[in-house]
PDB file of C-alpha atoms in Angstrom:
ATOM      1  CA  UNK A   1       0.000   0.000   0.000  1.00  0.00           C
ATOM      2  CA  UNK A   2       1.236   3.218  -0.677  1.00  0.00           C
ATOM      3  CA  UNK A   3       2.520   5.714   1.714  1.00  0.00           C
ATOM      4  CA  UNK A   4       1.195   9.132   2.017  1.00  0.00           C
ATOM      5  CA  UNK A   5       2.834  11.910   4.126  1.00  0.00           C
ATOM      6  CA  UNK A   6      -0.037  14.268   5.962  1.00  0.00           C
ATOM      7  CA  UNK A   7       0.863  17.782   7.077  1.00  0.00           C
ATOM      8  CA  UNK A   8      -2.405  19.443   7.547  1.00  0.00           C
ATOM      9  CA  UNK A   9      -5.710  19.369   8.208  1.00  0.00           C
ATOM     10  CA  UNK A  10      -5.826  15.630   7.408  1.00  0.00           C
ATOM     11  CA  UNK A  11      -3.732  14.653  10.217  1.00  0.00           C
ATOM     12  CA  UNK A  12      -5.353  12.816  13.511  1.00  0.00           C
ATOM     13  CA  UNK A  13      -8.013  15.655  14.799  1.00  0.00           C
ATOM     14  CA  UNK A  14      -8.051  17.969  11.833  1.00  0.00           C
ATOM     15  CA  UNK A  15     -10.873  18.950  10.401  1.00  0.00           C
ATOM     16  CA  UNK A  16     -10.046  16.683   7.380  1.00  0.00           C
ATOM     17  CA  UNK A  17      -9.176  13.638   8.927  1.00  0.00           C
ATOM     18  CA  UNK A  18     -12.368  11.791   7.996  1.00  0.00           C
ATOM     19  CA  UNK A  19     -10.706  11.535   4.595  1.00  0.00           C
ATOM     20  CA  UNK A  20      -8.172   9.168   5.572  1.00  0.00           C
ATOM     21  CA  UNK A  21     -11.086   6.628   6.741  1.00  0.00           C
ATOM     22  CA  UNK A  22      -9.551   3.755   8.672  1.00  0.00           C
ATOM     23  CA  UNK A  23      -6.586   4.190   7.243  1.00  0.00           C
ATOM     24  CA  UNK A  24      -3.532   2.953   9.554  1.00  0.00           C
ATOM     25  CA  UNK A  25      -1.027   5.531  10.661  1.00  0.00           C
ATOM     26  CA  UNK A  26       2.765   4.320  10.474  1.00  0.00           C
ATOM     27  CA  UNK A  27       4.454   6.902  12.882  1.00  0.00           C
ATOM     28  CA  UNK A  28       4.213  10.268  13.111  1.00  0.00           C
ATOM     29  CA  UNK A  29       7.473  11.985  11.929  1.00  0.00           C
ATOM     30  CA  UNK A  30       8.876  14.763  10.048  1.00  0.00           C
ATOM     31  CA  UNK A  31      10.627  15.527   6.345  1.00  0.00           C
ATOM     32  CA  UNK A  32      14.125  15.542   5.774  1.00  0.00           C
ATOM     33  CA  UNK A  33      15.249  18.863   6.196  1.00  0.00           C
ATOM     34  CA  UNK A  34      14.758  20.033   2.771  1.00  0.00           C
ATOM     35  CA  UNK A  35      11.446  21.656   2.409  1.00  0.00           C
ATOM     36  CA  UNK A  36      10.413  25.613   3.025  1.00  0.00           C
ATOM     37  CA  UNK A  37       6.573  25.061   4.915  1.00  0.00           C
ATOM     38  CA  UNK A  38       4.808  27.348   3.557  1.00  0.00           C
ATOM     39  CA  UNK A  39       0.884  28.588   4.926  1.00  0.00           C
ATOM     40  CA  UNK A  40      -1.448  29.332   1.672  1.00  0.00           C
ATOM     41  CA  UNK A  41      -4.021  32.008   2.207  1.00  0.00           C
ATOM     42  CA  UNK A  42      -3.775  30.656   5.952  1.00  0.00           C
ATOM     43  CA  UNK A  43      -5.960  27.722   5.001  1.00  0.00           C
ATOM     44  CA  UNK A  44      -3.399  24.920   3.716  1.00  0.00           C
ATOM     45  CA  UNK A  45       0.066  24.062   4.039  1.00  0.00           C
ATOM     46  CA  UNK A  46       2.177  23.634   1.492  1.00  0.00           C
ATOM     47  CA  UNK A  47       5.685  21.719   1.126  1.00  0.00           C
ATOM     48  CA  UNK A  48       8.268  23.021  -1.326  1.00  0.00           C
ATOM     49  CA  UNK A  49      11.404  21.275  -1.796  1.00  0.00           C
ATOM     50  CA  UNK A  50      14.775  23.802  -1.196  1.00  0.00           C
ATOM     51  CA  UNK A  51      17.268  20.854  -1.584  1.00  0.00           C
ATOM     52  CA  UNK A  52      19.218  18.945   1.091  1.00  0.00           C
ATOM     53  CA  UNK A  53      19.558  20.585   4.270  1.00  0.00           C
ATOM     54  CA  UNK A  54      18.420  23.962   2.938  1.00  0.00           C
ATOM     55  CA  UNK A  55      14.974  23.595   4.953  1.00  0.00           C
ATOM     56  CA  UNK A  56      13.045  22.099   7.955  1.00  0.00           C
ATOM     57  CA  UNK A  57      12.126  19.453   9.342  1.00  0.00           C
ATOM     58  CA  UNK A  58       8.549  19.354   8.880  1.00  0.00           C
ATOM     59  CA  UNK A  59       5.754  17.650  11.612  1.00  0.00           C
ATOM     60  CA  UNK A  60       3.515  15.416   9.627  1.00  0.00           C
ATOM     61  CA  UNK A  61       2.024  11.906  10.324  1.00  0.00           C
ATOM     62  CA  UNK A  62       2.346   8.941   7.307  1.00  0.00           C
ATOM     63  CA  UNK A  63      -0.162   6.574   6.882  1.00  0.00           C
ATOM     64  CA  UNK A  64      -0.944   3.620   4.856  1.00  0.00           C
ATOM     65  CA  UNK A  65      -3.865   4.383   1.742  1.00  0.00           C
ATOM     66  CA  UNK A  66      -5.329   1.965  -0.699  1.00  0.00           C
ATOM     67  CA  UNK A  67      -4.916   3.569  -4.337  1.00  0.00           C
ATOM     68  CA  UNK A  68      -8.635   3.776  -4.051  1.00  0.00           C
ATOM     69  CA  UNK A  69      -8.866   5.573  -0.829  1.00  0.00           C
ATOM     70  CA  UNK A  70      -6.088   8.110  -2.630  1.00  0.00           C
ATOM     71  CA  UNK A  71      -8.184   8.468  -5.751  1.00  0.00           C
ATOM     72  CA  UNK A  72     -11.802   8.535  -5.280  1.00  0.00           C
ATOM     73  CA  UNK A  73     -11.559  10.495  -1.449  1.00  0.00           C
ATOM     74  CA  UNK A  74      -8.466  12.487  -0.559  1.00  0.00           C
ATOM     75  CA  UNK A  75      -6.731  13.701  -3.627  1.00  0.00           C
ATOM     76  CA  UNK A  76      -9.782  15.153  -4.833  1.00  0.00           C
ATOM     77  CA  UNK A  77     -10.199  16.866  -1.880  1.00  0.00           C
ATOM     78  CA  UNK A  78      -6.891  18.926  -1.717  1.00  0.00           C
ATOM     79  CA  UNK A  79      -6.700  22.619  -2.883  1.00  0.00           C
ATOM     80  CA  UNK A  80      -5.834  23.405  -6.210  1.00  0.00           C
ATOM     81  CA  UNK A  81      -2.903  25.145  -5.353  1.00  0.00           C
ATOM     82  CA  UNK A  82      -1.181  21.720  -4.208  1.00  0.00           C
ATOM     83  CA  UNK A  83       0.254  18.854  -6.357  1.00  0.00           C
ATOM     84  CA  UNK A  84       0.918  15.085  -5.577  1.00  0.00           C
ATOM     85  CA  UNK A  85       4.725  14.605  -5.017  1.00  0.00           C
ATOM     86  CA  UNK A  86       7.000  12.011  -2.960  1.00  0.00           C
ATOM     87  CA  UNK A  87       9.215  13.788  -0.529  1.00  0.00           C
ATOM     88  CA  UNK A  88      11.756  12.870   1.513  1.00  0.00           C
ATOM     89  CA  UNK A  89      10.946  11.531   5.387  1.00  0.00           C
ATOM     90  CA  UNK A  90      13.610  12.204   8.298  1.00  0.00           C
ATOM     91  CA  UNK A  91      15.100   8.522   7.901  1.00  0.00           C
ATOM     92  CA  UNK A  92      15.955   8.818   4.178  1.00  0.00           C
ATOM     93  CA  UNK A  93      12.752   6.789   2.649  1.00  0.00           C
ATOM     94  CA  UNK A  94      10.600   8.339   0.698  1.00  0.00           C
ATOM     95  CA  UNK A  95       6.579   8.775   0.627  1.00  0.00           C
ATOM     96  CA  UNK A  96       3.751  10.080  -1.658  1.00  0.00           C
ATOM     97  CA  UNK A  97       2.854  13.882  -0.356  1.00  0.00           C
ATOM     98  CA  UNK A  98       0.853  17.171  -0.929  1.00  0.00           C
ATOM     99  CA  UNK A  99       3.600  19.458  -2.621  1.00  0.00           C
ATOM    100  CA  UNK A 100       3.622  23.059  -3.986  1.00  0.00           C
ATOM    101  CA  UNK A 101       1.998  23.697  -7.276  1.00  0.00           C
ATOM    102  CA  UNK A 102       5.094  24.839  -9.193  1.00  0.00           C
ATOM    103  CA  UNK A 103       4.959  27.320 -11.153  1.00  0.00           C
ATOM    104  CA  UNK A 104       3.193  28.409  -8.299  1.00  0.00           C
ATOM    105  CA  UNK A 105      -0.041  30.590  -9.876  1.00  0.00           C
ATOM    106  CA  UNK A 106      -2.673  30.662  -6.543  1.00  0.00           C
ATOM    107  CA  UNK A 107      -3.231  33.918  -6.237  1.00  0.00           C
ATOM    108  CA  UNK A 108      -0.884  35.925  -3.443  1.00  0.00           C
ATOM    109  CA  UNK A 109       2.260  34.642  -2.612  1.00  0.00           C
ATOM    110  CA  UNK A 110       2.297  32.055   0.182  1.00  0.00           C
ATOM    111  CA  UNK A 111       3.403  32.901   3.821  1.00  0.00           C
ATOM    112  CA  UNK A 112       6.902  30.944   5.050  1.00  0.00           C
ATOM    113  CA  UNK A 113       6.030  28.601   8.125  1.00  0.00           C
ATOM    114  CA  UNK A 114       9.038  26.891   8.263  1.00  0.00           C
ATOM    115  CA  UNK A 115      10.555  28.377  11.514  1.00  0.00           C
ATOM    116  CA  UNK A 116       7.384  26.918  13.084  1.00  0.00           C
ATOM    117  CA  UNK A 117       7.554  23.456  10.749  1.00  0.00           C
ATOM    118  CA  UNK A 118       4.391  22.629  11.996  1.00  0.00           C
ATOM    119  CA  UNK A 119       0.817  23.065  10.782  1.00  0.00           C
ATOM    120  CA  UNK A 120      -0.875  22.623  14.338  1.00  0.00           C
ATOM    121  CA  UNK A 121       2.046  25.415  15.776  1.00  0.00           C
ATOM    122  CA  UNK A 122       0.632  27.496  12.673  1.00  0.00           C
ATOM    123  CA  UNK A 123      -3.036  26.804  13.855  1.00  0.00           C
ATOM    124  CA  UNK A 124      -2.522  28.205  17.479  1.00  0.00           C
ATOM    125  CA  UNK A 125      -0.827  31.101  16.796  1.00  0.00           C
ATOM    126  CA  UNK A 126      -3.940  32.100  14.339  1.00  0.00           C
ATOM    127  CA  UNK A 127      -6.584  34.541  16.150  1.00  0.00           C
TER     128      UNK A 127
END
């Protein structure tokens, strides 16, 4: 089964975890440090890959999907400013994930997170 990387709302008590279903989490981790986090319109987070050890380690959760569950529920789900991507986890392997739209073309530039590298840090700090 394949592997997916969440970073967001889809993560264990977001408001988008019912689109993961019964899906089994693996661990809850964080990327290599090579991605910029990045906050879109304050309503998503976005990954975007700065090369090896340019970025943070971001906070995320993997868990196991069926194709199925990855095709017909939470892909279509996801903003259009994000694209489906395989990124690079803290222990070198790799996973499926939820990337930047590059050329990025969503409207205002998107707000850097990554001091923070976490969505739920992001969340509380909102008013």
């Amino acid at each position: 089964m394949p592997r997916m990387f969440l970073n967001g709302t889809a993560m264990a008590g977001g408001a988008d975890h019912h689109l993961v279903g019964g899906a089994a989490l693996v661990t809850a981790t964080t990327t290599a440090k090579r991605y910029r986090f990045h906050a879109v319109d304050g309503a998503y987070p976005a990954l975007e890959d700065v090369g090896p050890d340019q970025g943070a380690a971001v906070q995320g959760e993997v868990y196991e999907l069926s194709y199925e569950q990855l095709r017909e529920v939470l892909l279509p789900g996801e903003p259009a400013g994000l694209e489906l991507g395989v990124i690079e986890l803290a222990d070198g392997s790799g996973s499926l994930a939820m990337i930047l739209r590059r050329p990025w073309d969503g409207g205002p530039a998107p707000t850097d997170i990554s001091d923070l590298a976490s969505w739920r840090a992001y969340r509380e700090q909102q008013p």
